[in-house]
PDB file of C-alpha atoms in Angstrom:
ATOM      1  CA  MET A 211       3.133 -14.105 -18.013  1.00 80.00           C
ATOM      2  CA  GLN A 212       0.898 -12.178 -20.256  1.00 89.00           C
ATOM      3  CA  LYS A 213       0.602  -8.934 -22.292  1.00 96.00           C
ATOM      4  CA  PHE A 214      -2.192  -6.666 -20.897  1.00 97.00           C
ATOM      5  CA  ASP A 215      -4.753  -5.081 -23.214  1.00 97.00           C
ATOM      6  CA  THR A 216      -4.978  -1.971 -21.034  1.00 97.00           C
ATOM      7  CA  ASP A 217      -2.071   0.635 -21.313  1.00 97.00           C
ATOM      8  CA  GLN A 218       0.223   0.078 -18.422  1.00 98.00           C
ATOM      9  CA  LYS A 219       1.252   3.292 -16.628  1.00 98.00           C
ATOM     10  CA  VAL A 220       5.008   3.891 -16.183  1.00 98.00           C
ATOM     11  CA  ILE A 221       5.952   5.827 -13.129  1.00 97.00           C
ATOM     12  CA  LYS A 222       9.478   7.389 -12.599  1.00 97.00           C
ATOM     13  CA  ILE A 223      10.401   8.226  -8.877  1.00 98.00           C
ATOM     14  CA  GLY A 224      13.920   9.493  -8.682  1.00 95.00           C
ATOM     15  CA  ASP A 225      16.068   7.398 -10.891  1.00 95.00           C
ATOM     16  CA  VAL A 226      13.675   4.323 -10.621  1.00 98.00           C
ATOM     17  CA  THR A 227      11.162   3.514 -13.257  1.00 98.00           C
ATOM     18  CA  ILE A 228       8.193   1.099 -12.175  1.00 98.00           C
ATOM     19  CA  GLY A 229       5.343  -0.326 -14.266  1.00 98.00           C
ATOM     20  CA  GLY A 230       4.856  -0.908 -17.868  1.00 98.00           C
ATOM     21  CA  GLN A 231       4.112  -4.193 -19.779  1.00 98.00           C
ATOM     22  CA  PRO A 232       5.856  -7.400 -18.654  1.00 97.00           C
ATOM     23  CA  GLY A 233       9.303  -7.363 -20.154  1.00 97.00           C
ATOM     24  CA  GLU A 234       9.708  -3.657 -20.554  1.00 98.00           C
ATOM     25  CA  TYR A 235      11.065  -2.839 -17.054  1.00 98.00           C
ATOM     26  CA  PRO A 236      12.577  -4.963 -14.470  1.00 98.00           C
ATOM     27  CA  THR A 237      10.753  -5.766 -11.219  1.00 97.00           C
ATOM     28  CA  VAL A 238      11.663  -3.171  -8.393  1.00 98.00           C
ATOM     29  CA  LEU A 239      12.804  -4.314  -4.975  1.00 97.00           C
ATOM     30  CA  MET A 240      11.755  -2.322  -2.038  1.00 98.00           C
ATOM     31  CA  ALA A 241      14.204  -3.198   0.671  1.00 97.00           C
ATOM     32  CA  ALA A 242      12.875  -2.978   4.222  1.00 97.00           C
ATOM     33  CA  ILE A 243      15.206  -1.593   6.846  1.00 97.00           C
ATOM     34  CA  PHE A 244      14.808  -0.503  10.418  1.00 97.00           C
ATOM     35  CA  TYR A 245      11.860  -2.714  10.903  1.00 93.00           C
ATOM     36  CA  ALA A 246      10.691  -3.999  14.425  1.00 88.00           C
ATOM     37  CA  GLY A 247      13.436  -6.398  15.554  1.00 89.00           C
ATOM     38  CA  ASP A 248      16.001  -5.012  13.356  1.00 93.00           C
ATOM     39  CA  LYS A 249      19.349  -5.413  15.168  1.00 93.00           C
ATOM     40  CA  LEU A 250      20.547  -2.112  13.399  1.00 96.00           C
ATOM     41  CA  VAL A 251      18.219  -0.159  15.831  1.00 95.00           C
ATOM     42  CA  ALA A 252      19.796   0.063  19.471  1.00 89.00           C
ATOM     43  CA  ARG A 253      16.481  -0.176  21.192  1.00 89.00           C
ATOM     44  CA  ILE A 254      12.977  -0.414  20.233  1.00 87.00           C
ATOM     45  CA  ASN A 255      11.178   2.900  19.534  1.00 90.00           C
ATOM     46  CA  GLU A 256      14.452   4.786  19.845  1.00 92.00           C
ATOM     47  CA  ALA A 257      16.298   6.767  17.099  1.00 95.00           C
ATOM     48  CA  GLU A 258      19.729   5.470  17.933  1.00 96.00           C
ATOM     49  CA  PHE A 259      21.079   3.072  15.295  1.00 96.00           C
ATOM     50  CA  ASP A 260      24.347   1.517  13.955  1.00 97.00           C
ATOM     51  CA  ARG A 261      24.981   4.142  11.037  1.00 97.00           C
ATOM     52  CA  ASP A 262      28.139   2.402   9.835  1.00 98.00           C
ATOM     53  CA  LYS A 263      26.514  -1.045   9.531  1.00 98.00           C
ATOM     54  CA  ALA A 264      23.297   0.318   8.033  1.00 98.00           C
ATOM     55  CA  LYS A 265      25.274   2.188   5.332  1.00 98.00           C
ATOM     56  CA  ALA A 266      27.327  -1.006   4.508  1.00 98.00           C
ATOM     57  CA  ILE A 267      24.116  -3.032   4.269  1.00 97.00           C
ATOM     58  CA  ILE A 268      22.385  -0.531   1.954  1.00 98.00           C
ATOM     59  CA  GLU A 269      25.475  -0.153  -0.135  1.00 98.00           C
ATOM     60  CA  LYS A 270      25.806  -4.049  -0.588  1.00 97.00           C
ATOM     61  CA  ALA A 271      22.107  -4.258  -1.467  1.00 97.00           C
ATOM     62  CA  GLU A 272      22.562  -1.473  -4.065  1.00 97.00           C
ATOM     63  CA  GLU A 273      25.714  -2.984  -5.560  1.00 97.00           C
ATOM     64  CA  LYS A 274      24.010  -6.483  -5.943  1.00 97.00           C
ATOM     65  CA  CYS A 275      21.039  -4.909  -7.674  1.00 97.00           C
ATOM     66  CA  ARG A 276      23.232  -2.950 -10.018  1.00 97.00           C
ATOM     67  CA  GLU A 277      25.133  -6.211 -10.914  1.00 97.00           C
ATOM     68  CA  VAL A 278      21.849  -7.820 -12.239  1.00 98.00           C
ATOM     69  CA  GLY A 279      19.994  -4.679 -13.445  1.00 97.00           C
ATOM     70  CA  THR A 280      17.332  -4.713 -10.622  1.00 97.00           C
ATOM     71  CA  PRO A 281      16.148  -1.227  -9.383  1.00 98.00           C
ATOM     72  CA  ILE A 282      15.957  -0.593  -5.668  1.00 98.00           C
ATOM     73  CA  ILE A 283      13.777   1.433  -3.445  1.00 98.00           C
ATOM     74  CA  LEU A 284      14.487   1.732   0.315  1.00 98.00           C
ATOM     75  CA  ASP A 285      11.476   0.803   2.557  1.00 98.00           C
ATOM     76  CA  VAL A 286      12.415   2.825   5.756  1.00 98.00           C
ATOM     77  CA  ILE A 287      10.224   1.709   8.565  1.00 97.00           C
ATOM     78  CA  CYS A 288       9.711   4.125  11.624  1.00 97.00           C
ATOM     79  CA  ALA A 289       7.895   3.753  14.673  1.00 96.00           C
ATOM     80  CA  THR A 290       8.187   7.258  16.223  1.00 96.00           C
ATOM     81  CA  PRO A 291       8.617  10.859  14.740  1.00 97.00           C
ATOM     82  CA  GLU A 292      12.192  10.829  16.203  1.00 97.00           C
ATOM     83  CA  GLN A 293      13.028   7.617  14.297  1.00 97.00           C
ATOM     84  CA  SER A 294      11.482   9.222  11.114  1.00 98.00           C
ATOM     85  CA  ARG A 295      13.636  12.271  11.229  1.00 98.00           C
ATOM     86  CA  ALA A 296      16.821  10.262  11.967  1.00 98.00           C
ATOM     87  CA  PHE A 297      16.222   7.305   9.515  1.00 98.00           C
ATOM     88  CA  ILE A 298      14.888   9.356   6.701  1.00 98.00           C
ATOM     89  CA  THR A 299      17.609  11.895   6.908  1.00 98.00           C
ATOM     90  CA  PHE A 300      20.176   9.099   6.953  1.00 98.00           C
ATOM     91  CA  ALA A 301      18.675   7.156   4.151  1.00 98.00           C
ATOM     92  CA  LEU A 302      18.500  10.218   1.809  1.00 98.00           C
ATOM     93  CA  GLU A 303      22.044  11.069   2.687  1.00 98.00           C
ATOM     94  CA  VAL A 304      23.744   7.664   2.022  1.00 98.00           C
ATOM     95  CA  SER A 305      21.615   6.542  -0.953  1.00 98.00           C
ATOM     96  CA  ASP A 306      20.116   7.955  -4.178  1.00 97.00           C
ATOM     97  CA  ALA A 307      17.228   5.510  -4.055  1.00 98.00           C
ATOM     98  CA  PRO A 308      13.647   6.604  -3.759  1.00 98.00           C
ATOM     99  CA  ILE A 309      12.280   6.184  -0.175  1.00 98.00           C
ATOM    100  CA  LEU A 310       8.991   4.316   0.809  1.00 98.00           C
ATOM    101  CA  MET A 311       7.972   6.298   3.988  1.00 97.00           C
ATOM    102  CA  ASP A 312       6.649   3.439   6.145  1.00 94.00           C
ATOM    103  CA  GLY A 313       5.375   4.928   9.529  1.00 94.00           C
ATOM    104  CA  ALA A 314       3.485   3.470  12.339  1.00 89.00           C
ATOM    105  CA  ASN A 315       0.817   6.305  12.194  1.00 94.00           C
ATOM    106  CA  SER A 316       0.288   9.603  10.351  1.00 95.00           C
ATOM    107  CA  GLU A 317       2.472  11.637  12.821  1.00 97.00           C
ATOM    108  CA  VAL A 318       5.398   9.395  12.166  1.00 97.00           C
ATOM    109  CA  VAL A 319       4.873   9.508   8.250  1.00 97.00           C
ATOM    110  CA  PHE A 320       4.666  13.365   8.304  1.00 97.00           C
ATOM    111  CA  ALA A 321       7.849  13.652  10.368  1.00 98.00           C
ATOM    112  CA  GLY A 322       9.584  11.732   7.671  1.00 98.00           C
ATOM    113  CA  LEU A 323       8.021  13.737   4.835  1.00 98.00           C
ATOM    114  CA  GLU A 324       8.875  16.956   6.380  1.00 98.00           C
ATOM    115  CA  ALA A 325      12.491  15.945   6.957  1.00 98.00           C
ATOM    116  CA  ALA A 326      12.707  15.123   3.297  1.00 98.00           C
ATOM    117  CA  LYS A 327      11.164  18.410   2.267  1.00 98.00           C
ATOM    118  CA  GLU A 328      13.709  20.320   4.339  1.00 98.00           C
ATOM    119  CA  MET A 329      16.423  18.558   2.404  1.00 98.00           C
ATOM    120  CA  GLY A 330      14.787  19.230  -0.925  1.00 97.00           C
ATOM    121  CA  GLN A 331      14.197  15.548  -1.565  1.00 98.00           C
ATOM    122  CA  LEU A 332      10.462  15.226  -1.243  1.00 98.00           C
ATOM    123  CA  ASP A 333      10.156  14.025  -4.863  1.00 97.00           C
ATOM    124  CA  ARG A 334      12.024  10.799  -3.933  1.00 98.00           C
ATOM    125  CA  MET A 335       9.462  10.095  -1.139  1.00 98.00           C
ATOM    126  CA  ILE A 336       6.401   7.641  -1.530  1.00 98.00           C
ATOM    127  CA  TYR A 337       3.608   8.141   0.892  1.00 98.00           C
ATOM    128  CA  ASN A 338       2.702   4.871   2.534  1.00 95.00           C
ATOM    129  CA  SER A 339      -0.143   4.395   2.513  1.00 95.00           C
ATOM    130  CA  ILE A 340      -3.681   5.327   1.333  1.00 98.00           C
ATOM    131  CA  MET A 341      -6.051   2.970   3.086  1.00 97.00           C
ATOM    132  CA  GLU A 342      -9.814   2.593   3.529  1.00 96.00           C
ATOM    133  CA  THR A 343      -9.395   4.138   7.092  1.00 96.00           C
ATOM    134  CA  SER A 344      -7.375   7.046   5.883  1.00 96.00           C
ATOM    135  CA  LYS A 345      -8.546  10.628   6.518  1.00 96.00           C
ATOM    136  CA  ASP A 346      -9.074  12.860   3.730  1.00 96.00           C
ATOM    137  CA  ASP A 347      -7.530  15.795   5.617  1.00 96.00           C
ATOM    138  CA  GLU A 348      -4.308  13.926   6.222  1.00 96.00           C
ATOM    139  CA  LEU A 349      -4.005  12.669   2.693  1.00 97.00           C
ATOM    140  CA  LYS A 350      -4.484  16.266   1.450  1.00 97.00           C
ATOM    141  CA  LYS A 351      -1.930  17.413   3.950  1.00 97.00           C
ATOM    142  CA  ALA A 352       0.538  15.046   2.280  1.00 98.00           C
ATOM    143  CA  VAL A 353      -0.357  16.370  -1.232  1.00 98.00           C
ATOM    144  CA  ASP A 354      -0.152  20.005  -0.048  1.00 97.00           C
ATOM    145  CA  LEU A 355       3.227  19.353   1.495  1.00 97.00           C
ATOM    146  CA  GLY A 356       4.247  18.464  -2.140  1.00 97.00           C
ATOM    147  CA  CYS A 357       4.194  14.615  -1.956  1.00 98.00           C
ATOM    148  CA  LYS A 358       2.783  13.344  -5.224  1.00 97.00           C
ATOM    149  CA  ASN A 359       3.766   9.602  -4.994  1.00 98.00           C
ATOM    150  CA  ALA A 360       1.735   7.232  -2.989  1.00 98.00           C
ATOM    151  CA  VAL A 361       0.967   3.589  -2.244  1.00 98.00           C
ATOM    152  CA  VAL A 362      -2.771   2.459  -2.245  1.00 98.00           C
ATOM    153  CA  MET A 363      -3.154  -0.388   0.186  1.00 98.00           C
ATOM    154  CA  LEU A 364      -5.884  -2.847  -0.950  1.00 98.00           C
ATOM    155  CA  LEU A 365      -6.634  -4.221   2.433  1.00 96.00           C
ATOM    156  CA  ASN A 366     -10.279  -5.353   2.597  1.00 96.00           C
ATOM    157  CA  GLN A 367     -10.999  -7.044   5.912  1.00 92.00           C
ATOM    158  CA  ARG A 368     -14.647  -7.566   5.030  1.00 94.00           C
ATOM    159  CA  ASN A 369     -13.835  -9.451   1.920  1.00 96.00           C
ATOM    160  CA  PRO A 370     -10.200 -10.764   1.923  1.00 93.00           C
ATOM    161  CA  THR A 371     -10.491 -12.203  -1.568  1.00 96.00           C
ATOM    162  CA  ALA A 372      -9.270 -11.184  -5.006  1.00 97.00           C
ATOM    163  CA  LYS A 373     -12.625  -9.592  -5.695  1.00 97.00           C
ATOM    164  CA  GLY A 374     -12.346  -7.778  -2.383  1.00 97.00           C
ATOM    165  CA  LYS A 375      -8.999  -6.229  -3.376  1.00 98.00           C
ATOM    166  CA  ILE A 376     -10.431  -5.087  -6.667  1.00 98.00           C
ATOM    167  CA  THR A 377     -13.417  -3.608  -4.964  1.00 98.00           C
ATOM    168  CA  MET A 378     -11.076  -1.666  -2.729  1.00 98.00           C
ATOM    169  CA  ALA A 379      -9.152  -0.510  -5.551  1.00 98.00           C
ATOM    170  CA  ARG A 380     -12.263   0.901  -7.187  1.00 98.00           C
ATOM    171  CA  GLU A 381     -12.881   2.895  -4.027  1.00 98.00           C
ATOM    172  CA  LEU A 382      -9.550   4.250  -3.260  1.00 98.00           C
ATOM    173  CA  VAL A 383      -7.869   5.006  -6.647  1.00 98.00           C
ATOM    174  CA  PRO A 384     -10.303   7.487  -7.813  1.00 98.00           C
ATOM    175  CA  LYS A 385     -10.158   9.071  -4.401  1.00 98.00           C
ATOM    176  CA  ALA A 386      -6.386   9.349  -4.464  1.00 98.00           C
ATOM    177  CA  TYR A 387      -6.451  11.141  -7.903  1.00 98.00           C
ATOM    178  CA  GLU A 388      -9.196  13.441  -6.705  1.00 98.00           C
ATOM    179  CA  LEU A 389      -7.120  14.485  -3.674  1.00 98.00           C
ATOM    180  CA  GLY A 390      -4.132  15.226  -5.930  1.00 98.00           C
ATOM    181  CA  PHE A 391      -1.753  12.309  -5.818  1.00 98.00           C
ATOM    182  CA  GLU A 392      -0.275  11.765  -9.348  1.00 98.00           C
ATOM    183  CA  ASN A 393       1.759   8.525  -9.113  1.00 98.00           C
ATOM    184  CA  LEU A 394      -0.206   5.640  -7.566  1.00 98.00           C
ATOM    185  CA  ILE A 395       1.306   2.226  -6.765  1.00 98.00           C
ATOM    186  CA  LEU A 396      -1.026  -0.667  -5.628  1.00 98.00           C
ATOM    187  CA  ASP A 397      -0.084  -2.773  -2.630  1.00 98.00           C
ATOM    188  CA  LEU A 398      -2.199  -6.012  -2.532  1.00 97.00           C
ATOM    189  CA  ALA A 399      -1.897  -6.191   1.264  1.00 95.00           C
ATOM    190  CA  ILE A 400      -0.522  -9.670   2.285  1.00 92.00           C
ATOM    191  CA  LEU A 401      -1.452 -10.482   5.929  1.00 86.00           C
ATOM    192  CA  ASP A 402      -0.862 -14.274   5.958  1.00 88.00           C
ATOM    193  CA  ILE A 403       1.142 -16.674   3.962  1.00 89.00           C
ATOM    194  CA  VAL A 404      -1.869 -17.950   2.076  1.00 90.00           C
ATOM    195  CA  ASP A 405      -2.699 -14.520   0.865  1.00 92.00           C
ATOM    196  CA  ILE A 406       0.053 -14.888  -1.664  1.00 94.00           C
ATOM    197  CA  GLY A 407      -2.235 -17.116  -3.810  1.00 95.00           C
ATOM    198  CA  THR A 408      -5.003 -14.545  -3.578  1.00 96.00           C
ATOM    199  CA  CYS A 409      -2.623 -11.720  -4.731  1.00 96.00           C
ATOM    200  CA  ALA A 410      -1.513 -13.873  -7.685  1.00 95.00           C
ATOM    201  CA  ALA A 411      -5.208 -14.186  -8.606  1.00 97.00           C
ATOM    202  CA  ALA A 412      -6.072 -10.442  -8.243  1.00 98.00           C
ATOM    203  CA  MET A 413      -2.900  -8.961  -9.640  1.00 97.00           C
ATOM    204  CA  PRO A 414      -3.608  -9.588 -13.420  1.00 97.00           C
ATOM    205  CA  GLN A 415      -7.184  -8.332 -13.039  1.00 98.00           C
ATOM    206  CA  LEU A 416      -6.020  -5.122 -11.336  1.00 98.00           C
ATOM    207  CA  LYS A 417      -3.454  -4.380 -13.921  1.00 98.00           C
ATOM    208  CA  GLU A 418      -6.036  -4.956 -16.671  1.00 98.00           C
ATOM    209  CA  GLU A 419      -8.511  -2.688 -15.139  1.00 98.00           C
ATOM    210  CA  PHE A 420      -6.337   0.166 -13.738  1.00 98.00           C
ATOM    211  CA  GLY A 421      -3.027  -0.207 -15.516  1.00 98.00           C
ATOM    212  CA  LEU A 422      -1.150   0.726 -12.485  1.00 98.00           C
ATOM    213  CA  PRO A 423       1.937  -0.717 -11.016  1.00 98.00           C
ATOM    214  CA  CYS A 424       1.176  -3.683  -8.577  1.00 98.00           C
ATOM    215  CA  GLY A 425       3.128  -5.461  -5.861  1.00 97.00           C
ATOM    216  CA  CYS A 426       3.164  -6.722  -2.366  1.00 96.00           C
ATOM    217  CA  SER A 427       5.474  -8.163   0.288  1.00 93.00           C
ATOM    218  CA  PRO A 428       5.537 -12.029  -0.073  1.00 90.00           C
ATOM    219  CA  THR A 429       8.540 -12.922   1.996  1.00 82.00           C
ATOM    220  CA  HIS A 430       7.822 -11.504   5.424  1.00 75.00           C
ATOM    221  CA  THR A 431       5.008 -14.036   6.049  1.00 74.00           C
ATOM    222  CA  HIS A 432       7.432 -16.757   5.837  1.00 73.00           C
ATOM    223  CA  ILE A 433       9.115 -15.566   9.054  1.00 71.00           C
ATOM    224  CA  THR A 434       5.948 -14.520  10.968  1.00 75.00           C
ATOM    225  CA  ARG A 435       3.163 -16.786   9.629  1.00 76.00           C
ATOM    226  CA  TRP A 436       4.695 -19.976   8.400  1.00 85.00           C
ATOM    227  CA  LYS A 437       4.174 -22.332  11.329  1.00 87.00           C
ATOM    228  CA  LYS A 438       5.806 -25.334   9.791  1.00 90.00           C
ATOM    229  CA  ALA A 439       8.910 -23.542   8.356  1.00 86.00           C
ATOM    230  CA  LYS A 440      11.212 -25.307  10.762  1.00 88.00           C
ATOM    231  CA  GLN A 441      10.450 -28.697   9.108  1.00 91.00           C
ATOM    232  CA  PHE A 442      12.693 -27.465   6.373  1.00 90.00           C
ATOM    233  CA  SER A 443      16.444 -26.488   6.146  1.00 93.00           C
ATOM    234  CA  ALA A 444      17.598 -22.799   5.842  1.00 88.00           C
ATOM    235  CA  LYS A 445      18.030 -23.331   2.095  1.00 90.00           C
ATOM    236  CA  GLY A 446      14.541 -24.947   1.741  1.00 91.00           C
ATOM    237  CA  GLN A 447      12.985 -21.964   3.542  1.00 87.00           C
ATOM    238  CA  ALA A 448      14.924 -19.529   1.317  1.00 86.00           C
ATOM    239  CA  ALA A 449      13.684 -21.467  -1.764  1.00 89.00           C
ATOM    240  CA  ALA A 450      10.092 -21.271  -0.578  1.00 88.00           C
ATOM    241  CA  LYS A 451      10.265 -17.433  -0.133  1.00 86.00           C
ATOM    242  CA  VAL A 452      11.967 -16.966  -3.558  1.00 90.00           C
ATOM    243  CA  SER A 453       9.295 -19.187  -5.288  1.00 91.00           C
ATOM    244  CA  CYS A 454       6.378 -17.169  -3.817  1.00 90.00           C
ATOM    245  CA  ALA A 455       7.856 -13.951  -5.032  1.00 90.00           C
ATOM    246  CA  THR A 456       8.614 -15.453  -8.441  1.00 92.00           C
ATOM    247  CA  MET A 457       5.031 -16.771  -8.740  1.00 93.00           C
ATOM    248  CA  LEU A 458       3.724 -13.122  -8.197  1.00 94.00           C
ATOM    249  CA  GLN A 459       6.356 -11.817 -10.688  1.00 96.00           C
ATOM    250  CA  VAL A 460       4.942 -14.049 -13.434  1.00 95.00           C
ATOM    251  CA  SER A 461       1.455 -12.851 -12.356  1.00 96.00           C
ATOM    252  CA  GLY A 462       2.496  -9.296 -13.311  1.00 96.00           C
ATOM    253  CA  ALA A 463       4.101  -7.829 -10.238  1.00 97.00           C
ATOM    254  CA  ASP A 464       5.979  -4.658 -10.695  1.00 98.00           C
ATOM    255  CA  TYR A 465       7.711  -4.523  -7.309  1.00 98.00           C
ATOM    256  CA  PHE A 466       8.227  -6.491  -4.162  1.00 94.00           C
ATOM    257  CA  ILE A 467       8.897  -5.467  -0.531  1.00 95.00           C
ATOM    258  CA  TYR A 468      11.544  -7.669   1.076  1.00 93.00           C
ATOM    259  CA  ASP A 469      13.984  -7.682   3.931  1.00 94.00           C
ATOM    260  CA  ILE A 470      17.140  -5.938   2.813  1.00 96.00           C
ATOM    261  CA  LYS A 471      19.321  -8.724   4.261  1.00 92.00           C
ATOM    262  CA  GLN A 472      17.449 -11.320   1.973  1.00 89.00           C
ATOM    263  CA  THR A 473      20.065 -11.141  -0.667  1.00 89.00           C
ATOM    264  CA  GLU A 474      18.880 -14.446  -2.212  1.00 88.00           C
ATOM    265  CA  VAL A 475      15.904 -12.577  -3.531  1.00 92.00           C
ATOM    266  CA  ILE A 476      18.013 -10.372  -5.850  1.00 95.00           C
ATOM    267  CA  PRO A 477      19.397 -12.792  -8.405  1.00 95.00           C
ATOM    268  CA  ALA A 478      16.098 -14.693  -8.369  1.00 94.00           C
ATOM    269  CA  MET A 479      14.149 -11.514  -9.300  1.00 95.00           C
ATOM    270  CA  ALA A 480      16.732 -10.773 -12.033  1.00 97.00           C
ATOM    271  CA  MET A 481      16.618 -14.305 -13.550  1.00 97.00           C
ATOM    272  CA  ILE A 482      12.767 -14.239 -13.826  1.00 97.00           C
ATOM    273  CA  ASP A 483      12.881 -10.639 -15.206  1.00 98.00           C
ATOM    274  CA  ALA A 484      15.180 -11.805 -17.906  1.00 98.00           C
ATOM    275  CA  GLU A 485      13.033 -14.887 -18.843  1.00 97.00           C
ATOM    276  CA  ILE A 486       9.961 -12.648 -18.849  1.00 98.00           C
ATOM    277  CA  ALA A 487      11.677 -10.136 -21.169  1.00 98.00           C
ATOM    278  CA  TYR A 488      12.749 -12.783 -23.569  1.00 97.00           C
ATOM    279  CA  GLY A 489       9.370 -14.370 -23.687  1.00 97.00           C
ATOM    280  CA  ALA A 490       7.782 -10.969 -24.209  1.00 97.00           C
ATOM    281  CA  LYS A 491       9.439 -10.909 -27.583  1.00 96.00           C
ATOM    282  CA  ASN A 492       6.464 -12.983 -28.770  1.00 96.00           C
ATOM    283  CA  TRP A 493       4.366  -9.772 -28.474  1.00 96.00           C
ATOM    284  CA  LYS A 494       7.151  -7.648 -29.974  1.00 96.00           C
ATOM    285  CA  ILE A 495       7.955  -6.123 -26.560  1.00 97.00           C
ATOM    286  CA  ARG A 496      11.511  -5.232 -25.784  1.00 97.00           C
ATOM    287  CA  PRO A 497      13.198  -3.949 -22.472  1.00 98.00           C
ATOM    288  CA  LYS A 498      13.371  -0.218 -22.481  1.00 96.00           C
ATOM    289  CA  SER A 499      16.814  -0.020 -21.184  1.00 93.00           C
ATOM    290  CA  ASP A 500      20.139  -1.868 -21.926  1.00 94.00           C
ATOM    291  CA  GLN A 501      20.538  -2.188 -18.113  1.00 94.00           C
ATOM    292  CA  HIS A 502      17.614  -4.724 -17.932  1.00 97.00           C
ATOM    293  CA  PRO A 503      18.514  -7.952 -16.346  1.00 98.00           C
ATOM    294  CA  LEU A 504      18.089  -9.716 -19.717  1.00 98.00           C
ATOM    295  CA  TYR A 505      21.310  -8.115 -20.860  1.00 97.00           C
ATOM    296  CA  ARG A 506      23.060  -8.227 -17.399  1.00 96.00           C
ATOM    297  CA  ILE A 507      22.749 -11.851 -16.438  1.00 94.00           C
ATOM    298  CA  PHE A 508      22.625 -13.705 -19.906  1.00 91.00           C
TER     299      PHE A 508
END
């Protein structure tokens, strides 16, 4: 852990605060739901889903996060415009959490943003995401619609190194501000399990240069990319997922995207946040809220 020389931007979306110096605010968990293969969804690409079970899962995650002082954002993943309208409307109705609008394409994303605007809840939405391949007219459309929060995806396929991610940030961050986005969150774009180490190397550099909240999704690759996972027990695999997330936390991560059903992540994040906050006292940094994990779990 460290204290950054650059002032760290603090972003407030809905009731969730993200960013700041390590130790000031807890790591935010972005809980993915309705992803491909999620049994909550009746059939792939269809908008029918188990509302009661989805509501119970969201409430359980939110309750566990409240217990330890960890903020939560819902990462609502949609494959079609119909899913966007159904899933986003539902999420905004059953939860007060901000929503990461995770769509398969721009048509899907805008269907969700427009549904949120109709409900008067666009301020809780986060556009996901601004990429190298994003078209300016689509990004401007999101801003004109009223969406001010956005994720900047640092995917650099030509140079998948820490330097490559920094180069991509230098290209996309000024562009996002010029187009009118106000609150930017950097996603370091994990595609493979070994990318976690690259993100750990890039994250402190990005925070020092840009002062923006940084994070990624370190746990999903353990399911899709870890070929030798079955050599280990379920507890061993869970411990491996959590250890990768906590390594990034110590590197300066402000948030993580994880599967909402991975409840083991919540107390692990809270514990590391508490330790970081206690260590930050060496730089005279204190938590900004009495709801910080430092005060909830110790």
